[in-house]
PDB file of C-alpha atoms in Angstrom:
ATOM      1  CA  UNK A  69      -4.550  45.192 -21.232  1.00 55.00           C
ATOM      2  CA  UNK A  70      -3.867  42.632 -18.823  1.00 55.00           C
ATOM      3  CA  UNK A  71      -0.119  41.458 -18.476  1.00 51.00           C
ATOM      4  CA  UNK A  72       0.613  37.784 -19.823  1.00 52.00           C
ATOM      5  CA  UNK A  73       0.388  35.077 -17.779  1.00 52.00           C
ATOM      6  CA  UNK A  74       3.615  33.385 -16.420  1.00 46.00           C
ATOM      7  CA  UNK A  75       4.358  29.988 -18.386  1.00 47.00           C
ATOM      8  CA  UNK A  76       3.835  27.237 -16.092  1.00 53.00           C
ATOM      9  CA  UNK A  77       6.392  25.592 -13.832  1.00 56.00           C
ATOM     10  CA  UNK A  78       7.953  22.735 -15.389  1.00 59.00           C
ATOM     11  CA  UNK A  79       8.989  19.654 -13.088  1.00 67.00           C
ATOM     12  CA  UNK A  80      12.645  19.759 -11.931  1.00 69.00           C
ATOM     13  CA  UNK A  81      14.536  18.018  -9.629  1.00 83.00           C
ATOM     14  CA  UNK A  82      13.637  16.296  -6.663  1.00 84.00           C
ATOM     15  CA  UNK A  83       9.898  16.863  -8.670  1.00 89.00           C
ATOM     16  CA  UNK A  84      10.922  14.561 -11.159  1.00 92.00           C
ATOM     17  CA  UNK A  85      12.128  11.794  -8.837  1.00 94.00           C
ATOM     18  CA  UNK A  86       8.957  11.860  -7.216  1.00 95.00           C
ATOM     19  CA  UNK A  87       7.099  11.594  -9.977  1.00 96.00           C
ATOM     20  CA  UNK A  88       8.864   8.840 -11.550  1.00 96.00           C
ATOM     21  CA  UNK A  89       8.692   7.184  -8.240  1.00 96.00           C
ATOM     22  CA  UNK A  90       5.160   7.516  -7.657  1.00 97.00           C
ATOM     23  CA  UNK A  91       4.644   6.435 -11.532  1.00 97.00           C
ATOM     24  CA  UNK A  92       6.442   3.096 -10.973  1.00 96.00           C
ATOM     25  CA  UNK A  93       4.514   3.071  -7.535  1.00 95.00           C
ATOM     26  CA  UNK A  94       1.167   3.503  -9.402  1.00 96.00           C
ATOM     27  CA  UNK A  95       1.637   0.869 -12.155  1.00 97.00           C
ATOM     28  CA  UNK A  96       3.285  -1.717  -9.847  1.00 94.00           C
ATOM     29  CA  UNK A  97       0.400  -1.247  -6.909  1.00 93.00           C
ATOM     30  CA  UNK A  98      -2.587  -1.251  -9.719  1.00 96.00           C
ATOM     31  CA  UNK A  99      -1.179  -4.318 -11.630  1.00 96.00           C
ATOM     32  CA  UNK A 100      -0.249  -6.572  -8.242  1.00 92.00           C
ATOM     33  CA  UNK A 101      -4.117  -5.458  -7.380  1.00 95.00           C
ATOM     34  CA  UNK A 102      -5.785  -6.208 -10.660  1.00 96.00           C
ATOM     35  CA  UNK A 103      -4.086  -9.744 -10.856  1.00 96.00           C
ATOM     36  CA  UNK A 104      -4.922 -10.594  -6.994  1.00 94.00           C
ATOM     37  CA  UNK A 105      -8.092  -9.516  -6.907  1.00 96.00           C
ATOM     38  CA  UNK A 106      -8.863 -11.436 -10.775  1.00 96.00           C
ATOM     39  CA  UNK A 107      -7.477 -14.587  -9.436  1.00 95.00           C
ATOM     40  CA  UNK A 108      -7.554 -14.988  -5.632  1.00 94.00           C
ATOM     41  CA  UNK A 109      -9.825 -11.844  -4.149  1.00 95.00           C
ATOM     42  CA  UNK A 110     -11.866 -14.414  -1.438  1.00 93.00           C
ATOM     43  CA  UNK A 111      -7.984 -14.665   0.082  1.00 92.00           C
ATOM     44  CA  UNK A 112      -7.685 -11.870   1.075  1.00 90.00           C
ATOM     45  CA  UNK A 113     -10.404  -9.263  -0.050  1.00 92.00           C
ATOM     46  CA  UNK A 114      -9.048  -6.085   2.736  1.00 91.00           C
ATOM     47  CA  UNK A 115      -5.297  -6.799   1.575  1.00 90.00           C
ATOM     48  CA  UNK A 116      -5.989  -6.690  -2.215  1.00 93.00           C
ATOM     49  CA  UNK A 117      -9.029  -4.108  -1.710  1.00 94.00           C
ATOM     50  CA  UNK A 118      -6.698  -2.056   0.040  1.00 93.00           C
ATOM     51  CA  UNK A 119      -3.869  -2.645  -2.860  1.00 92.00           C
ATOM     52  CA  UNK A 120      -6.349  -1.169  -5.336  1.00 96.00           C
ATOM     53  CA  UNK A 121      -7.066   1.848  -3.679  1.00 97.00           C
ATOM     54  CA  UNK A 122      -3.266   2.876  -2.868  1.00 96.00           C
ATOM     55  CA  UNK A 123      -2.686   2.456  -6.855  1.00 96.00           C
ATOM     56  CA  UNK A 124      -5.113   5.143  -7.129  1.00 97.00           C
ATOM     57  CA  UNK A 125      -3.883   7.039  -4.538  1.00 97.00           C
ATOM     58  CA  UNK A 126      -0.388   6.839  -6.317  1.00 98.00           C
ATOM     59  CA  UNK A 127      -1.957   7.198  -9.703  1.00 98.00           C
ATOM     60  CA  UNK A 128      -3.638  10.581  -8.438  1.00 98.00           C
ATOM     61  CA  UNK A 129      -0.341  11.680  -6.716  1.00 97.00           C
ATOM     62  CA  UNK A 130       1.637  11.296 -10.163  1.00 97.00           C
ATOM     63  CA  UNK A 131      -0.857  13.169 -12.003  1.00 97.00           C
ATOM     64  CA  UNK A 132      -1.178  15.897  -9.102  1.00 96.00           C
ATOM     65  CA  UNK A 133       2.833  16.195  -9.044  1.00 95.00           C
ATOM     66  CA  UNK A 134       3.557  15.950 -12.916  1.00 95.00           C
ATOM     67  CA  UNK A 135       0.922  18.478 -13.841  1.00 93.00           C
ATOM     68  CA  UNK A 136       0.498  22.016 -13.085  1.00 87.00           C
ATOM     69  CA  UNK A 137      -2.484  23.899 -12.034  1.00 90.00           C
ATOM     70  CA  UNK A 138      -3.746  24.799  -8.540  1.00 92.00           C
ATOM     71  CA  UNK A 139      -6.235  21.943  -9.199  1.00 95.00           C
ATOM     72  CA  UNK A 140      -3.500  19.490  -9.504  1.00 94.00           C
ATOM     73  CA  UNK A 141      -1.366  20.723  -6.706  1.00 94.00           C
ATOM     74  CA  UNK A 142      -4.403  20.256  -4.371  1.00 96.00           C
ATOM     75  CA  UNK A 143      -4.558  16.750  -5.699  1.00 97.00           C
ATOM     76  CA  UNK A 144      -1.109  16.296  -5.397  1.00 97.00           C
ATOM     77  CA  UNK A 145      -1.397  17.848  -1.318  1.00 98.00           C
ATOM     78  CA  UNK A 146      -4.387  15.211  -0.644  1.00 98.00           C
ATOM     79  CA  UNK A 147      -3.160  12.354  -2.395  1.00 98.00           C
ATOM     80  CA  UNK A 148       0.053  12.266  -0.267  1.00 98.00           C
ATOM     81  CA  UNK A 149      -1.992  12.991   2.716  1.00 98.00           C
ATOM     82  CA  UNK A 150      -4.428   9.773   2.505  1.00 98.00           C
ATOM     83  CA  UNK A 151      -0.972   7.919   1.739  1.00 97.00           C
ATOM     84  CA  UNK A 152       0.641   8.991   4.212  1.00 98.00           C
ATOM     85  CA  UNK A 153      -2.414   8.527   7.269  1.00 98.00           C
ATOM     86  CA  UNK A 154      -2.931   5.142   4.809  1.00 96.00           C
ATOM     87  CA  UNK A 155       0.252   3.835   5.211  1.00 97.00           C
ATOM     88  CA  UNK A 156       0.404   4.341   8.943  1.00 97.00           C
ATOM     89  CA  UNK A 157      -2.747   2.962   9.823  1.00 96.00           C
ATOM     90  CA  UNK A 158      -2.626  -0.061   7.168  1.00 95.00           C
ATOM     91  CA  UNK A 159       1.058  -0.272   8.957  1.00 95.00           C
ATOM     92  CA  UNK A 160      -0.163  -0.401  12.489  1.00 96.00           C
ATOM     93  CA  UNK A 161      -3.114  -2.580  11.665  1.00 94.00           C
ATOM     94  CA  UNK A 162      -1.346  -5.112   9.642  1.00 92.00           C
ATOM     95  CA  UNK A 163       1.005  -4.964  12.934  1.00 93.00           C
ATOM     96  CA  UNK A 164      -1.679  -5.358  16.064  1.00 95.00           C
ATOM     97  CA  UNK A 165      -4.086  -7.525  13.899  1.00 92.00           C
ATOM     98  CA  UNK A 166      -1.866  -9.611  11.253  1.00 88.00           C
ATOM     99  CA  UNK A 167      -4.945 -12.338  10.779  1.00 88.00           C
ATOM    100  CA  UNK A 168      -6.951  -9.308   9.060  1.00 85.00           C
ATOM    101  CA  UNK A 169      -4.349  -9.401   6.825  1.00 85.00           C
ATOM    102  CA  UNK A 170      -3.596 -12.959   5.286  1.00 87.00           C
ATOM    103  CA  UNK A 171      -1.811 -11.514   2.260  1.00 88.00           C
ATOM    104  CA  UNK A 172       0.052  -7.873   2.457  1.00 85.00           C
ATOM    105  CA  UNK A 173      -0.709  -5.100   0.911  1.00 87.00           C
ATOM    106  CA  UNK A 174       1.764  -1.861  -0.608  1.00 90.00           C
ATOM    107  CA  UNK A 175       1.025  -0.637   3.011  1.00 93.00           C
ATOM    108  CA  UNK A 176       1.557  -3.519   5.021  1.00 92.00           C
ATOM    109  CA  UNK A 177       4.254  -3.297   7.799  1.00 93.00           C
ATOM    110  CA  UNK A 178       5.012   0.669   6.575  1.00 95.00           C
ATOM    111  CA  UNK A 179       5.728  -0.565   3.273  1.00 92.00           C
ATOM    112  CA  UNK A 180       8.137  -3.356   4.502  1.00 92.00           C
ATOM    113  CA  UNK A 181       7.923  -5.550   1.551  1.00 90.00           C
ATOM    114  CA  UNK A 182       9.151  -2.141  -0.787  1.00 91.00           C
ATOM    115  CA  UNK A 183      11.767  -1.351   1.571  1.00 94.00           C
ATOM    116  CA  UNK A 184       9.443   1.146   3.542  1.00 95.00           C
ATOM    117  CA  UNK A 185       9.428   3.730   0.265  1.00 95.00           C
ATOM    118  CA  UNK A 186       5.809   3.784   1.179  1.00 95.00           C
ATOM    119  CA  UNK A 187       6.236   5.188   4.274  1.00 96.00           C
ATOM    120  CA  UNK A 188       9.060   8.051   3.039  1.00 96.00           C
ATOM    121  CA  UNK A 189       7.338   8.516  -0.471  1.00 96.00           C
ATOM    122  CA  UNK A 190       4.553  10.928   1.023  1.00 97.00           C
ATOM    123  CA  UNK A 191       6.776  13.203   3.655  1.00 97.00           C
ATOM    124  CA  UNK A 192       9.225  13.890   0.756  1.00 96.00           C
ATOM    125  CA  UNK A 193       6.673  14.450  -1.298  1.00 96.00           C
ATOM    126  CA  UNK A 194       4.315  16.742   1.280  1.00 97.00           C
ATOM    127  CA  UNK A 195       8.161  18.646   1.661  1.00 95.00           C
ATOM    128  CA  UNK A 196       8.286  19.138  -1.725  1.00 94.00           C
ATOM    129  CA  UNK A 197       4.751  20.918  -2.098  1.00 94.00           C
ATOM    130  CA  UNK A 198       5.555  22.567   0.844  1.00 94.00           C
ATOM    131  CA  UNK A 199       8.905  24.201  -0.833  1.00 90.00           C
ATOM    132  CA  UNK A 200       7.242  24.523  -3.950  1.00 85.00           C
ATOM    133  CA  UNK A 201       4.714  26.327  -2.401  1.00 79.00           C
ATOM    134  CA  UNK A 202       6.656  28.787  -1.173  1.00 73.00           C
ATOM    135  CA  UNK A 203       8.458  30.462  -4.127  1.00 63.00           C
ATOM    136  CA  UNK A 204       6.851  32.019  -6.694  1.00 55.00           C
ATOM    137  CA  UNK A 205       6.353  30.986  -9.822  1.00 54.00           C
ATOM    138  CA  UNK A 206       9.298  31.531 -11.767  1.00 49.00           C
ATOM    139  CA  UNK A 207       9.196  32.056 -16.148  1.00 48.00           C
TER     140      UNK A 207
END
């Protein structure tokens, strides 16, 4: 007889911070996208292209963080990845080429515009996976 499975972790903490962060992330970035690219998406089609697809990335990092499952945590570990090598190259580029982008996006200027939570949402969350990680689960 095999011995029962540990309950899963439950979201504590600095967990639920990020989550709630990344959830406010995720509906802001997909609704500024879905209205700019419904109403003005010749503009600026990189800026609000690019919009789109970090509200996915942040809608996949909410999921990944709020759910358990080593499927989820891998989610979690890629979607913080792309947004962090996302927000430095949409950064740099909206930097050395500003005329590419007429309109920002959530990643323009390091996340400038959203006081550069952007650019410090995916290292605190790649720290917490990291710690979390590390210990066991716990029952």
């Amino acid at each position: 007889m095999s011995a029962p499975a540990a309950p899963p972790r439950r979201v504590t903490g600095l967990g639920r911070v990020l989550v709630a962060l990344y959830a406010v992330f995720a509906v802001a970035a997909v609704s500024r996208a879905s209205v700019q690219i419904a109403t003005r998406f010749a503009e600026a089609p990189l800026a609000y292209s690019l919009s789109a697809f970090a509200g996915a990335v942040y809608v996949l990092a909410t999921l990944g963080l709020a759910r358990t499952g080593a499927g989820w945590r891998r989610a979690a570990w890629a979607a913080c990845t792309v947004e962090l090598l996302g927000v430095l190259a949409v950064g740099t580029l909206s930097l050395v080429d500003a005329a590419a982008f007429p309109d920002s996006t959530v990643w323009s200027g390091y996340g400038r515009g959203y006081l550069f939570i952007p650019l410090v949402l995916p290292v605190l969350g790649l720290v917490y996976l990291r710690s979390e990680s590390r210990h066991p689960a716990r029952p």
